[in-house]
Amino acid sequence: MYDLLLKHGRVIDPAQRLNRVADVAVEGGRISLVRPNVNGAEAGRVIDVKGKLVTPGLIDPHVHIYEGVTPFGIDADTVDVRAGVTTVADAGSSGPYTFGGIPKYILPKTATDLFLFVNIARVGMAMNPEIESIRDIDLDAAIQVVGENKGLVRGVKARIVSPNVDALGMEMPRMALRVARETGTRAMFHIGHRAGNYSAEFIRELLPLLAPGDIITHVYCDHVGGVLDASRKLIPEAREALARGVFMDVGFGQTHFGFDAARRIIDQGVVAHSISSDITGVGRRTTVHSFVEMMTRFLALGFSLEEVMAMSTVNAARVLGIEATHGSLAPGRRADISVLDLRDGEWTVEDTEGASMKTGKAVVPVLTVKGGHVFSPEWGPHPWGWTPNLQPE
């Protein structure tokens, strides 16, 4: 007897190369089987999802959910299990001095799977700027917190922005890399800064230091310190880092994504491994809106549905180093499932630079299954719900 049966959906699981109409059976909080024509009488609860997409639980590897401690934090479940997403990673909201509040106050009240990157700055992003001098970093504390919480903590985060870099230069990212190497984790680096004062060559010095598994986020930004040079050419170090096994992440955020930059970087050989929102309380209202709207933007850029699903599931799991447990509907895995609607219409999506694109498809959450428990989406980030803006007549 199955606890839950999702009937008649189009199952897309890039990890298993599945793309077909099938049923998904859940028992004891885990995937029991994925195949067509499972007898509904064998399940305690049957949900007909005919015409919908059934995918591994969506994974957003860059969010900010430290609500109340950082000025821009947002409640995790609002943007996650109530928004079609089952798993997220907070990217540096906490530092070693403020980390303790997350397992004590955030984790117990969220249904979403939460992982963390601990900021190299000692108080994380509770202050802005988080680093103005070496006094704002406690290297020993960072190594201790990351090392003692491996599993929950996936690594260390450093923002390559002014004044962090102005104050410390390459010493700051080298300290972050030391934390990652001594703890056997990975380093995530925020690149590009609209108001950056540091040399545009800084990124060319940083990228060769990164090892396989390290992460660059905001790869499609169009600012100083990004992967495009002054002539709009991809710097060779970015292509070399990609070939070496460094992960490239989107990190849309409030100011970190341009359609023109994305097209140029993609055309020159760097395709991001993972879509991520960099969602915050302010960003949800103004720019990002939702993870599913991020997926819609990549459909608008010309990515196939299968490619977008891979970037949102198995690839994102690899970026976080959790692919053994997340990102697939393989039998025996925990039942983390996203049910989505691929809605036809005439939509407009925006970047953070003032440009827009039209698209005929929009991804909308229908329901989320987390460990076998079913969650319905809340209203959505717009007054009209989840879909992007309608195209002007």
Coordinates of C-alpha atoms in Angstrom, one line a residue:
M1 CA 0.0 0.0 0.0
Y2 CA 1.4 3.4 -1.1
D3 CA 0.9 6.5 1.0
L4 CA 0.7 8.8 -2.0
L5 CA 0.3 8.3 -5.7
L6 CA 0.8 11.1 -8.3
K7 CA -1.1 9.9 -11.4
H8 CA -0.7 10.7 -15.1
G9 CA 2.0 13.5 -14.9
R10 CA 4.8 14.0 -17.3
V11 CA 7.8 12.9 -15.3
I12 CA 11.1 14.7 -16.2
D13 CA 14.1 13.5 -14.2
P14 CA 17.3 14.5 -16.0
A15 CA 19.4 12.4 -13.5
Q16 CA 17.7 9.3 -14.8
R17 CA 17.1 10.5 -18.4
L18 CA 13.4 10.2 -17.8
N19 CA 10.9 12.2 -19.8
R20 CA 7.6 10.4 -20.1
V21 CA 4.1 10.1 -18.7
A22 CA 4.2 8.0 -15.6
D23 CA 2.9 7.6 -12.1
V24 CA 5.0 8.3 -9.0
A25 CA 4.3 6.3 -5.9
V26 CA 5.5 7.3 -2.4
E27 CA 5.7 5.1 0.6
G28 CA 7.2 5.9 4.0
G29 CA 8.4 9.3 2.8
R30 CA 10.4 7.8 0.0
I31 CA 10.0 7.2 -3.7
S32 CA 8.7 3.7 -4.2
L33 CA 8.4 3.5 -7.9
V34 CA 8.0 5.5 -11.1
R35 CA 6.1 3.8 -13.9
P36 CA 2.9 4.1 -15.9
N37 CA -0.4 2.7 -14.9
V38 CA 0.0 2.1 -11.1
N39 CA -3.3 0.9 -9.6
G40 CA -4.8 3.8 -7.7
A41 CA -6.5 1.4 -5.3
E42 CA -3.1 0.6 -3.9
A43 CA -2.6 4.1 -2.6
G44 CA -4.0 5.8 0.5
R45 CA -4.1 9.2 -1.4
V46 CA -4.2 9.7 -5.1
I47 CA -3.6 13.1 -6.8
D48 CA -4.3 13.3 -10.5
V49 CA -1.6 15.6 -12.1
K50 CA -2.5 14.9 -15.7
G51 CA -1.0 17.6 -18.0
K52 CA 1.5 18.7 -15.3
L53 CA 5.2 18.3 -15.0
V54 CA 6.5 16.0 -12.2
T55 CA 10.1 16.6 -11.4
P56 CA 12.6 16.0 -8.6
G57 CA 12.2 18.6 -5.9
L58 CA 13.6 21.9 -7.3
I59 CA 16.9 23.1 -5.7
D60 CA 17.8 26.8 -5.3
P61 CA 21.5 26.9 -4.3
H62 CA 21.6 30.6 -3.5
V63 CA 19.0 32.3 -1.3
H64 CA 19.0 34.5 1.8
I65 CA 16.6 33.3 4.6
Y66 CA 18.2 34.6 7.8
E67 CA 15.1 36.6 8.5
G68 CA 15.4 39.1 11.4
V69 CA 19.2 39.0 11.5
T70 CA 20.0 40.2 8.0
P71 CA 17.9 43.2 6.9
F72 CA 16.9 41.4 3.7
G73 CA 16.2 37.8 4.9
I74 CA 13.0 36.1 3.9
D75 CA 11.0 33.2 5.4
A76 CA 12.3 30.0 3.8
D77 CA 9.0 28.2 3.3
T78 CA 7.4 31.2 1.6
V79 CA 9.9 31.0 -1.2
D80 CA 10.5 27.2 -1.1
V81 CA 8.0 24.4 -0.2
R82 CA 5.2 27.0 -0.7
A83 CA 6.8 28.0 -4.0
G84 CA 7.6 24.7 -5.7
V85 CA 11.1 24.4 -4.2
T86 CA 12.1 21.6 -1.8
T87 CA 15.8 22.4 -1.1
V88 CA 17.8 25.6 -0.8
A89 CA 21.2 26.8 0.3
D90 CA 21.6 30.1 2.2
A91 CA 24.6 31.8 0.6
G92 CA 26.5 33.6 3.3
S93 CA 23.8 35.4 5.4
S94 CA 25.5 34.1 8.5
G95 CA 29.1 34.3 9.6
P96 CA 30.8 32.2 12.2
Y97 CA 29.6 34.6 15.0
T98 CA 26.0 34.6 13.9
F99 CA 25.7 31.0 12.5
G100 CA 24.3 29.5 15.7
G101 CA 20.9 31.2 15.3
I102 CA 20.1 29.2 12.1
P103 CA 20.1 25.7 13.5
K104 CA 18.5 27.0 16.7
Y105 CA 15.7 29.2 15.3
I106 CA 15.4 28.7 11.5
L107 CA 15.8 25.0 10.9
P108 CA 13.2 23.9 13.5
K109 CA 10.5 25.9 11.9
T110 CA 11.0 25.2 8.2
A111 CA 9.8 22.3 6.2
T112 CA 12.3 23.0 3.4
D113 CA 15.7 21.3 3.3
L114 CA 18.2 24.0 4.2
F115 CA 22.0 24.0 3.6
L116 CA 24.4 26.8 4.3
F117 CA 27.5 28.6 3.2
V118 CA 29.1 30.5 6.1
N119 CA 30.3 33.9 5.2
I120 CA 34.1 34.6 5.7
A121 CA 33.0 37.8 7.5
R122 CA 32.6 37.1 11.2
V123 CA 29.0 38.4 11.4
G124 CA 28.0 37.5 7.9
M125 CA 25.6 39.9 6.2
A126 CA 24.2 41.3 9.4
M127 CA 26.2 44.4 8.6
N128 CA 26.7 46.2 5.3
P129 CA 29.4 46.3 4.3
E130 CA 30.4 43.1 6.1
I131 CA 34.1 43.6 5.7
E132 CA 36.0 46.9 6.1
S133 CA 39.2 45.6 7.6
I134 CA 40.9 42.4 8.8
R135 CA 39.2 42.8 12.1
D136 CA 35.9 41.8 10.4
I137 CA 37.3 38.3 9.8
D138 CA 38.0 35.6 12.4
L139 CA 39.7 32.9 10.4
D140 CA 39.9 30.4 13.2
A141 CA 36.2 30.8 14.1
A142 CA 35.3 30.3 10.4
I143 CA 37.3 27.1 10.2
Q144 CA 35.8 25.8 13.4
V145 CA 32.2 26.5 12.5
V146 CA 32.4 25.1 9.0
G147 CA 34.4 22.1 10.1
E148 CA 32.1 21.2 13.0
N149 CA 28.9 21.5 10.9
K150 CA 29.9 19.8 7.7
G151 CA 26.8 18.3 6.1
L152 CA 24.6 21.2 7.0
V153 CA 27.3 23.6 5.9
R154 CA 28.5 23.1 2.4
G155 CA 31.3 25.6 2.5
V156 CA 32.4 29.2 2.8
K157 CA 31.1 32.3 1.0
A158 CA 33.0 35.5 0.1
R159 CA 31.8 38.5 -1.8
I160 CA 34.3 40.0 -4.2
V161 CA 32.8 43.5 -3.9
S162 CA 33.9 46.9 -2.7
P163 CA 34.8 47.6 0.1
N164 CA 35.7 44.0 0.9
V165 CA 38.3 43.8 -1.8
D166 CA 39.4 47.4 -1.4
A167 CA 40.3 46.7 2.2
L168 CA 42.1 43.4 1.9
G169 CA 42.8 42.6 -1.8
M170 CA 43.5 39.0 -2.5
E171 CA 44.0 38.3 1.1
M172 CA 40.3 38.0 1.7
P173 CA 39.5 35.3 -1.0
R174 CA 42.7 33.5 0.0
M175 CA 41.4 33.3 3.5
A176 CA 38.1 31.9 2.3
L177 CA 39.9 29.3 0.2
R178 CA 41.9 28.3 3.3
V179 CA 38.7 27.7 5.2
A180 CA 37.4 25.5 2.3
R181 CA 40.6 23.5 2.0
E182 CA 41.2 22.9 5.7
T183 CA 37.6 21.8 6.2
G184 CA 37.3 19.7 3.0
T185 CA 34.4 21.8 1.7
R186 CA 34.0 24.3 -1.1
A187 CA 34.2 28.0 -1.6
M188 CA 31.5 30.2 -3.2
F189 CA 32.5 33.6 -4.6
H190 CA 30.1 36.4 -5.5
I191 CA 31.7 38.2 -8.5
G192 CA 30.8 41.5 -10.1
H193 CA 29.9 44.8 -8.4
R194 CA 27.9 47.6 -10.0
A195 CA 29.8 50.1 -7.8
G196 CA 33.1 48.3 -7.7
N197 CA 36.3 50.4 -7.2
Y198 CA 38.7 47.5 -7.5
S199 CA 40.5 46.5 -10.7
A200 CA 38.6 44.7 -13.3
E201 CA 41.6 42.4 -13.5
F202 CA 41.0 41.1 -10.0
I203 CA 38.8 38.3 -11.3
R204 CA 41.6 37.1 -13.6
E205 CA 43.8 36.7 -10.5
L206 CA 41.1 34.9 -8.5
L207 CA 39.8 32.3 -10.9
P208 CA 43.1 30.3 -11.3
L209 CA 43.1 29.8 -7.5
L210 CA 39.7 27.9 -7.6
A211 CA 39.6 24.1 -7.5
P212 CA 37.0 21.6 -8.8
G213 CA 33.8 22.0 -6.7
D214 CA 34.4 25.7 -5.9
I215 CA 31.5 28.0 -7.1
I216 CA 31.3 31.3 -9.0
T217 CA 27.9 32.9 -8.5
H218 CA 26.5 35.8 -10.5
V219 CA 28.2 34.5 -13.6
Y220 CA 25.9 36.4 -15.9
C221 CA 26.3 39.8 -14.2
D222 CA 27.4 42.8 -16.3
H223 CA 29.5 44.6 -13.8
V224 CA 33.1 45.3 -12.9
G225 CA 34.8 42.1 -11.8
G226 CA 32.6 39.8 -13.9
V227 CA 33.8 37.4 -16.6
L228 CA 33.4 39.8 -19.5
D229 CA 36.3 42.2 -20.2
A230 CA 35.9 45.8 -21.3
S231 CA 35.5 44.7 -25.0
R232 CA 32.7 42.3 -24.0
K233 CA 34.9 39.2 -24.5
L234 CA 34.9 36.3 -22.1
I235 CA 38.1 36.3 -20.1
P236 CA 40.1 33.1 -20.8
E237 CA 40.4 32.3 -17.1
A238 CA 36.6 31.7 -16.9
R239 CA 36.7 29.1 -19.6
E240 CA 39.7 27.5 -18.0
A241 CA 37.9 27.4 -14.6
L242 CA 34.9 25.8 -16.2
A243 CA 37.0 23.1 -17.8
R244 CA 38.8 22.5 -14.5
G245 CA 35.5 21.7 -12.7
V246 CA 34.6 25.0 -11.1
F247 CA 30.8 25.4 -10.9
M248 CA 29.1 28.4 -12.5
D249 CA 25.9 29.6 -10.8
V250 CA 23.4 32.2 -11.9
G251 CA 22.6 34.1 -8.7
F252 CA 20.0 36.5 -10.3
G253 CA 19.5 38.8 -7.2
Q254 CA 18.6 42.5 -7.3
T255 CA 21.5 43.6 -9.6
H256 CA 23.3 40.6 -10.9
F257 CA 21.8 39.4 -14.2
G258 CA 21.7 40.9 -17.7
F259 CA 20.2 39.2 -20.7
D260 CA 22.8 40.7 -23.0
A261 CA 25.6 39.6 -20.8
A262 CA 24.1 36.1 -20.5
R263 CA 23.8 35.7 -24.2
R264 CA 27.4 36.9 -24.8
I265 CA 28.8 34.6 -22.1
I266 CA 26.8 31.6 -23.2
D267 CA 27.8 32.1 -26.9
Q268 CA 31.4 32.2 -25.8
G269 CA 31.2 28.9 -24.1
V270 CA 30.2 29.3 -20.4
V271 CA 26.8 27.8 -19.6
A272 CA 25.8 28.0 -16.0
H273 CA 25.5 24.7 -14.2
S274 CA 22.7 25.9 -11.9
I275 CA 19.9 28.4 -11.9
S276 CA 19.7 30.2 -8.6
S277 CA 17.5 33.1 -7.5
D278 CA 19.6 34.9 -4.8
I279 CA 16.1 35.7 -3.4
T280 CA 15.6 38.2 -0.6
G281 CA 12.6 39.9 0.9
V282 CA 13.2 43.0 -1.3
G283 CA 14.2 40.9 -4.3
R284 CA 11.0 38.9 -4.2
R285 CA 9.0 42.1 -4.5
T286 CA 11.1 43.9 -7.1
T287 CA 13.3 41.7 -9.3
V288 CA 13.6 37.9 -8.7
H289 CA 9.9 37.2 -7.8
S290 CA 10.3 33.4 -7.6
F291 CA 12.5 30.5 -8.5
V292 CA 10.0 29.3 -11.1
E293 CA 10.1 32.7 -12.7
M294 CA 13.9 32.2 -12.9
M295 CA 13.2 29.0 -14.8
T296 CA 10.9 30.9 -17.2
R297 CA 13.6 33.4 -17.9
F298 CA 15.9 30.6 -19.1
L299 CA 13.2 29.2 -21.3
A300 CA 13.0 32.7 -22.8
L301 CA 16.7 32.6 -23.4
G302 CA 16.3 29.6 -25.5
F303 CA 17.1 26.7 -23.1
S304 CA 15.1 23.6 -23.6
L305 CA 12.7 22.4 -20.9
E306 CA 15.0 19.5 -20.2
E307 CA 18.0 21.7 -19.8
V308 CA 16.2 24.0 -17.4
M309 CA 15.0 21.1 -15.4
A310 CA 18.6 19.7 -15.1
M311 CA 19.9 23.1 -14.0
S312 CA 17.2 23.2 -11.4
T313 CA 17.6 19.6 -10.0
V314 CA 20.5 17.3 -10.6
N315 CA 23.0 20.0 -11.6
A316 CA 22.1 22.2 -8.6
A317 CA 22.5 19.1 -6.4
R318 CA 26.0 18.6 -7.8
V319 CA 26.9 22.3 -7.2
L320 CA 26.0 21.7 -3.5
G321 CA 27.7 18.3 -3.4
I322 CA 24.4 16.6 -2.4
E323 CA 23.7 14.6 -5.5
A324 CA 23.8 11.3 -3.6
T325 CA 20.6 12.3 -1.8
H326 CA 18.9 15.0 -3.8
G327 CA 18.0 15.9 -7.4
S328 CA 16.5 12.6 -8.6
L329 CA 13.2 10.5 -8.4
A330 CA 15.1 7.3 -8.2
P331 CA 13.4 4.6 -6.0
G332 CA 14.6 4.7 -2.4
R333 CA 15.3 8.5 -2.5
R334 CA 13.4 10.7 -0.2
A335 CA 10.1 11.8 -1.7
D336 CA 11.0 15.4 -2.7
I337 CA 8.9 16.2 -5.7
S338 CA 7.8 19.3 -7.5
V339 CA 4.7 19.4 -9.6
L340 CA 4.6 22.3 -12.0
D341 CA 2.4 23.7 -14.7
L342 CA 4.0 24.8 -18.0
R343 CA 1.5 27.5 -18.9
D344 CA 1.0 28.9 -22.4
G345 CA 0.6 32.6 -22.8
E346 CA 2.3 35.9 -23.7
W347 CA 4.6 36.8 -20.9
T348 CA 7.3 39.4 -20.3
V349 CA 10.3 38.7 -18.1
E350 CA 12.9 41.3 -17.0
D351 CA 16.6 41.2 -16.1
T352 CA 18.2 43.5 -13.5
E353 CA 19.5 45.9 -16.0
G354 CA 16.2 47.2 -17.4
A355 CA 15.9 44.9 -20.4
S356 CA 13.0 42.5 -21.0
M357 CA 12.2 39.5 -23.1
K358 CA 9.0 37.9 -24.4
T359 CA 8.2 34.3 -23.9
G360 CA 5.3 32.0 -24.6
K361 CA 5.8 29.6 -21.7
A362 CA 5.7 30.2 -17.9
V363 CA 6.5 27.8 -15.1
V364 CA 4.0 27.8 -12.2
P365 CA 4.0 25.7 -9.1
V366 CA 1.1 23.3 -8.6
L367 CA 2.1 21.4 -5.4
T368 CA 5.3 20.3 -3.6
V369 CA 5.9 17.0 -1.9
K370 CA 8.6 17.2 0.8
G371 CA 9.5 13.9 2.4
G372 CA 6.1 12.6 1.4
H373 CA 4.2 15.5 2.8
V374 CA 2.1 17.6 0.4
F375 CA 2.3 21.4 0.4
S376 CA 0.2 23.8 -1.7
P377 CA 1.7 26.9 -3.1
E378 CA 0.8 30.3 -1.6
W379 CA -0.7 33.1 -3.7
G380 CA 2.5 34.1 -5.4
P381 CA 4.8 37.1 -5.6
H382 CA 2.6 39.2 -7.9
P383 CA -0.9 40.6 -7.2
W384 CA -2.1 38.2 -9.9
G385 CA -0.2 35.2 -8.7
W386 CA 2.8 33.3 -10.1
T387 CA 3.0 34.1 -13.8
P388 CA 5.2 36.9 -15.0
N389 CA 3.9 40.1 -16.4
L390 CA 1.5 39.9 -19.4
Q391 CA 3.0 41.3 -22.6
P392 CA 1.7 44.8 -23.3
E393 CA -1.0 45.0 -26.0

